[in-house]
Amino acid sequence: PIGSMEVSIICSSSGVMRASCSSEGNQLLYSWTLNGDSLMDGNSSIDLDEGTDGNITCSVKNHVSHGQTTINVKPCP
């Protein structure tokens, strides 16, 4: 089963925003959406434009179960 999930956002000094999704479980497949639109699949972290604004969702699945977490993203300061 998939354990607790958490999404974190890191703003780098160069203005790039990175979203990271952490989850417990084996053979996890990650997918991302921003405001309902699909982003890149397959990685536990994804780089976003510095002006990204809205709801980002990390979905995780494996052969046993699945889960998702959504957080609100604001542009980097």
JSON list of N, CA, C and O in Angstrom, two decimals, residues 1-3 5 21 23-32 41-42 58-69:
[
{"chain": "A", "resi": 1, "resn": "PRO", "atom": "N", "xyz": [0.82, -1.22, 0.00]},
{"chain": "A", "resi": 1, "resn": "PRO", "atom": "CA", "xyz": [0.00, 0.00, 0.00]},
{"chain": "A", "resi": 1, "resn": "PRO", "atom": "C", "xyz": [0.85, 1.27, 0.00]},
{"chain": "A", "resi": 1, "resn": "PRO", "atom": "O", "xyz": [2.00, 1.23, 0.42]},
{"chain": "A", "resi": 2, "resn": "ILE", "atom": "N", "xyz": [0.26, 2.33, -0.45]},
{"chain": "A", "resi": 2, "resn": "ILE", "atom": "CA", "xyz": [0.96, 3.62, -0.49]},
{"chain": "A", "resi": 2, "resn": "ILE", "atom": "C", "xyz": [0.74, 4.33, 0.83]},
{"chain": "A", "resi": 2, "resn": "ILE", "atom": "O", "xyz": [-0.38, 4.44, 1.31]},
{"chain": "A", "resi": 3, "resn": "GLY", "atom": "N", "xyz": [1.85, 4.77, 1.43]},
{"chain": "A", "resi": 3, "resn": "GLY", "atom": "CA", "xyz": [1.78, 5.43, 2.73]},
{"chain": "A", "resi": 3, "resn": "GLY", "atom": "C", "xyz": [1.52, 6.91, 2.60]},
{"chain": "A", "resi": 3, "resn": "GLY", "atom": "O", "xyz": [1.01, 7.38, 1.60]},
{"chain": "A", "resi": 5, "resn": "MET", "atom": "N", "xyz": [1.62, 10.73, 1.91]},
{"chain": "A", "resi": 5, "resn": "MET", "atom": "CA", "xyz": [2.14, 11.49, 0.78]},
{"chain": "A", "resi": 5, "resn": "MET", "atom": "C", "xyz": [2.32, 12.94, 1.19]},
{"chain": "A", "resi": 5, "resn": "MET", "atom": "O", "xyz": [1.55, 13.45, 2.00]},
{"chain": "A", "resi": 21, "resn": "CYS", "atom": "N", "xyz": [7.37, 15.25, -4.65]},
{"chain": "A", "resi": 21, "resn": "CYS", "atom": "CA", "xyz": [6.32, 14.43, -4.05]},
{"chain": "A", "resi": 21, "resn": "CYS", "atom": "C", "xyz": [6.99, 13.27, -3.33]},
{"chain": "A", "resi": 21, "resn": "CYS", "atom": "O", "xyz": [7.75, 12.52, -3.94]},
{"chain": "A", "resi": 23, "resn": "SER", "atom": "N", "xyz": [6.44, 9.81, -1.00]},
{"chain": "A", "resi": 23, "resn": "SER", "atom": "CA", "xyz": [5.44, 8.81, -0.66]},
{"chain": "A", "resi": 23, "resn": "SER", "atom": "C", "xyz": [6.15, 7.52, -0.27]},
{"chain": "A", "resi": 23, "resn": "SER", "atom": "O", "xyz": [7.28, 7.27, -0.69]},
{"chain": "A", "resi": 24, "resn": "GLU", "atom": "N", "xyz": [5.46, 6.73, 0.53]},
{"chain": "A", "resi": 24, "resn": "GLU", "atom": "CA", "xyz": [6.02, 5.44, 0.92]},
{"chain": "A", "resi": 24, "resn": "GLU", "atom": "C", "xyz": [5.34, 4.35, 0.10]},
{"chain": "A", "resi": 24, "resn": "GLU", "atom": "O", "xyz": [4.14, 4.40, -0.14]},
{"chain": "A", "resi": 25, "resn": "GLY", "atom": "N", "xyz": [6.13, 3.37, -0.31]},
{"chain": "A", "resi": 25, "resn": "GLY", "atom": "CA", "xyz": [5.58, 2.27, -1.08]},
{"chain": "A", "resi": 25, "resn": "GLY", "atom": "C", "xyz": [6.61, 1.76, -2.06]},
{"chain": "A", "resi": 25, "resn": "GLY", "atom": "O", "xyz": [7.68, 2.34, -2.23]},
{"chain": "A", "resi": 26, "resn": "ASN", "atom": "N", "xyz": [6.28, 0.66, -2.73]},
{"chain": "A", "resi": 26, "resn": "ASN", "atom": "CA", "xyz": [7.20, 0.04, -3.67]},
{"chain": "A", "resi": 26, "resn": "ASN", "atom": "C", "xyz": [6.71, 0.23, -5.10]},
{"chain": "A", "resi": 26, "resn": "ASN", "atom": "O", "xyz": [5.51, 0.27, -5.35]},
{"chain": "A", "resi": 27, "resn": "GLN", "atom": "N", "xyz": [7.67, 0.33, -6.03]},
{"chain": "A", "resi": 27, "resn": "GLN", "atom": "CA", "xyz": [7.37, 0.41, -7.47]},
{"chain": "A", "resi": 27, "resn": "GLN", "atom": "C", "xyz": [6.32, 1.48, -7.76]},
{"chain": "A", "resi": 27, "resn": "GLN", "atom": "O", "xyz": [5.30, 1.22, -8.40]},
{"chain": "A", "resi": 28, "resn": "LEU", "atom": "N", "xyz": [6.61, 2.70, -7.30]},
{"chain": "A", "resi": 28, "resn": "LEU", "atom": "CA", "xyz": [5.65, 3.78, -7.44]},
{"chain": "A", "resi": 28, "resn": "LEU", "atom": "C", "xyz": [5.75, 4.44, -8.80]},
{"chain": "A", "resi": 28, "resn": "LEU", "atom": "O", "xyz": [6.84, 4.67, -9.32]},
{"chain": "A", "resi": 29, "resn": "LEU", "atom": "N", "xyz": [4.60, 4.77, -9.36]},
{"chain": "A", "resi": 29, "resn": "LEU", "atom": "CA", "xyz": [4.52, 5.56, -10.59]},
{"chain": "A", "resi": 29, "resn": "LEU", "atom": "C", "xyz": [3.92, 6.91, -10.24]},
{"chain": "A", "resi": 29, "resn": "LEU", "atom": "O", "xyz": [2.83, 6.97, -9.66]},
{"chain": "A", "resi": 30, "resn": "TYR", "atom": "N", "xyz": [4.61, 7.97, -10.61]},
{"chain": "A", "resi": 30, "resn": "TYR", "atom": "CA", "xyz": [4.16, 9.33, -10.29]},
{"chain": "A", "resi": 30, "resn": "TYR", "atom": "C", "xyz": [3.58, 9.99, -11.53]},
{"chain": "A", "resi": 30, "resn": "TYR", "atom": "O", "xyz": [4.08, 9.81, -12.64]},
{"chain": "A", "resi": 31, "resn": "SER", "atom": "N", "xyz": [2.54, 10.79, -11.33]},
{"chain": "A", "resi": 31, "resn": "SER", "atom": "CA", "xyz": [2.06, 11.66, -12.40]},
{"chain": "A", "resi": 31, "resn": "SER", "atom": "C", "xyz": [1.63, 12.99, -11.77]},
{"chain": "A", "resi": 31, "resn": "SER", "atom": "O", "xyz": [1.29, 13.05, -10.58]},
{"chain": "A", "resi": 32, "resn": "TRP", "atom": "N", "xyz": [1.65, 14.04, -12.58]},
{"chain": "A", "resi": 32, "resn": "TRP", "atom": "CA", "xyz": [1.41, 15.39, -12.09]},
{"chain": "A", "resi": 32, "resn": "TRP", "atom": "C", "xyz": [0.35, 16.08, -12.95]},
{"chain": "A", "resi": 32, "resn": "TRP", "atom": "O", "xyz": [0.33, 15.91, -14.17]},
{"chain": "A", "resi": 41, "resn": "ASP", "atom": "N", "xyz": [5.05, 12.94, -16.62]},
{"chain": "A", "resi": 41, "resn": "ASP", "atom": "CA", "xyz": [4.83, 11.78, -15.77]},
{"chain": "A", "resi": 41, "resn": "ASP", "atom": "C", "xyz": [6.15, 11.12, -15.37]},
{"chain": "A", "resi": 41, "resn": "ASP", "atom": "O", "xyz": [7.17, 11.34, -16.00]},
{"chain": "A", "resi": 42, "resn": "GLY", "atom": "N", "xyz": [6.07, 10.31, -14.35]},
{"chain": "A", "resi": 42, "resn": "GLY", "atom": "CA", "xyz": [7.14, 9.36, -14.09]},
{"chain": "A", "resi": 42, "resn": "GLY", "atom": "C", "xyz": [8.14, 9.73, -13.03]},
{"chain": "A", "resi": 42, "resn": "GLY", "atom": "O", "xyz": [8.85, 8.87, -12.54]},
{"chain": "A", "resi": 58, "resn": "CYS", "atom": "N", "xyz": [-0.07, 15.73, -7.17]},
{"chain": "A", "resi": 58, "resn": "CYS", "atom": "CA", "xyz": [0.81, 14.58, -7.36]},
{"chain": "A", "resi": 58, "resn": "CYS", "atom": "C", "xyz": [-0.05, 13.33, -7.16]},
{"chain": "A", "resi": 58, "resn": "CYS", "atom": "O", "xyz": [-0.68, 13.17, -6.12]},
{"chain": "A", "resi": 59, "resn": "SER", "atom": "N", "xyz": [-0.07, 12.48, -8.18]},
{"chain": "A", "resi": 59, "resn": "SER", "atom": "CA", "xyz": [-0.76, 11.19, -8.08]},
{"chain": "A", "resi": 59, "resn": "SER", "atom": "C", "xyz": [0.27, 10.09, -8.07]},
{"chain": "A", "resi": 59, "resn": "SER", "atom": "O", "xyz": [1.24, 10.12, -8.84]},
{"chain": "A", "resi": 60, "resn": "VAL", "atom": "N", "xyz": [0.07, 9.12, -7.20]},
{"chain": "A", "resi": 60, "resn": "VAL", "atom": "CA", "xyz": [1.00, 8.00, -7.07]},
{"chain": "A", "resi": 60, "resn": "VAL", "atom": "C", "xyz": [0.20, 6.71, -7.15]},
{"chain": "A", "resi": 60, "resn": "VAL", "atom": "O", "xyz": [-0.88, 6.61, -6.59]},
{"chain": "A", "resi": 61, "resn": "LYS", "atom": "N", "xyz": [0.75, 5.76, -7.91]},
{"chain": "A", "resi": 61, "resn": "LYS", "atom": "CA", "xyz": [0.08, 4.46, -7.93]},
{"chain": "A", "resi": 61, "resn": "LYS", "atom": "C", "xyz": [1.11, 3.35, -8.04]},
{"chain": "A", "resi": 61, "resn": "LYS", "atom": "O", "xyz": [2.23, 3.55, -8.51]},
{"chain": "A", "resi": 62, "resn": "ASN", "atom": "N", "xyz": [0.71, 2.18, -7.58]},
{"chain": "A", "resi": 62, "resn": "ASN", "atom": "CA", "xyz": [1.47, 0.96, -7.81]},
{"chain": "A", "resi": 62, "resn": "ASN", "atom": "C", "xyz": [0.47, -0.18, -7.97]},
{"chain": "A", "resi": 62, "resn": "ASN", "atom": "O", "xyz": [-0.74, 0.07, -8.12]},
{"chain": "A", "resi": 63, "resn": "HIS", "atom": "N", "xyz": [0.95, -1.40, -7.97]},
{"chain": "A", "resi": 63, "resn": "HIS", "atom": "CA", "xyz": [0.06, -2.52, -8.24]},
{"chain": "A", "resi": 63, "resn": "HIS", "atom": "C", "xyz": [-0.92, -2.80, -7.11]},
{"chain": "A", "resi": 63, "resn": "HIS", "atom": "O", "xyz": [-1.87, -3.56, -7.28]},
{"chain": "A", "resi": 64, "resn": "VAL", "atom": "N", "xyz": [-0.71, -2.16, -5.96]},
{"chain": "A", "resi": 64, "resn": "VAL", "atom": "CA", "xyz": [-1.56, -2.42, -4.80]},
{"chain": "A", "resi": 64, "resn": "VAL", "atom": "C", "xyz": [-2.62, -1.34, -4.61]},
{"chain": "A", "resi": 64, "resn": "VAL", "atom": "O", "xyz": [-3.78, -1.63, -4.38]},
{"chain": "A", "resi": 65, "resn": "SER", "atom": "N", "xyz": [-2.22, -0.09, -4.71]},
{"chain": "A", "resi": 65, "resn": "SER", "atom": "CA", "xyz": [-3.16, 0.99, -4.42]},
{"chain": "A", "resi": 65, "resn": "SER", "atom": "C", "xyz": [-2.72, 2.27, -5.11]},
{"chain": "A", "resi": 65, "resn": "SER", "atom": "O", "xyz": [-1.77, 2.28, -5.89]},
{"chain": "A", "resi": 66, "resn": "HIS", "atom": "N", "xyz": [-3.43, 3.36, -4.82]},
{"chain": "A", "resi": 66, "resn": "HIS", "atom": "CA", "xyz": [-3.05, 4.66, -5.38]},
{"chain": "A", "resi": 66, "resn": "HIS", "atom": "C", "xyz": [-3.47, 5.76, -4.42]},
{"chain": "A", "resi": 66, "resn": "HIS", "atom": "O", "xyz": [-4.26, 5.53, -3.51]},
{"chain": "A", "resi": 67, "resn": "GLY", "atom": "N", "xyz": [-2.91, 6.94, -4.62]},
{"chain": "A", "resi": 67, "resn": "GLY", "atom": "CA", "xyz": [-3.25, 8.07, -3.79]},
{"chain": "A", "resi": 67, "resn": "GLY", "atom": "C", "xyz": [-2.87, 9.35, -4.50]},
{"chain": "A", "resi": 67, "resn": "GLY", "atom": "O", "xyz": [-2.12, 9.33, -5.49]},
{"chain": "A", "resi": 68, "resn": "GLN", "atom": "N", "xyz": [-3.40, 10.47, -4.02]},
{"chain": "A", "resi": 68, "resn": "GLN", "atom": "CA", "xyz": [-3.00, 11.75, -4.59]},
{"chain": "A", "resi": 68, "resn": "GLN", "atom": "C", "xyz": [-3.10, 12.84, -3.55]},
{"chain": "A", "resi": 68, "resn": "GLN", "atom": "O", "xyz": [-3.85, 12.75, -2.60]},
{"chain": "A", "resi": 69, "resn": "THR", "atom": "N", "xyz": [-2.28, 13.87, -3.76]},
{"chain": "A", "resi": 69, "resn": "THR", "atom": "CA", "xyz": [-2.26, 15.02, -2.88]},
{"chain": "A", "resi": 69, "resn": "THR", "atom": "C", "xyz": [-2.22, 16.27, -3.75]},
{"chain": "A", "resi": 69, "resn": "THR", "atom": "O", "xyz": [-1.50, 16.32, -4.74]}
]
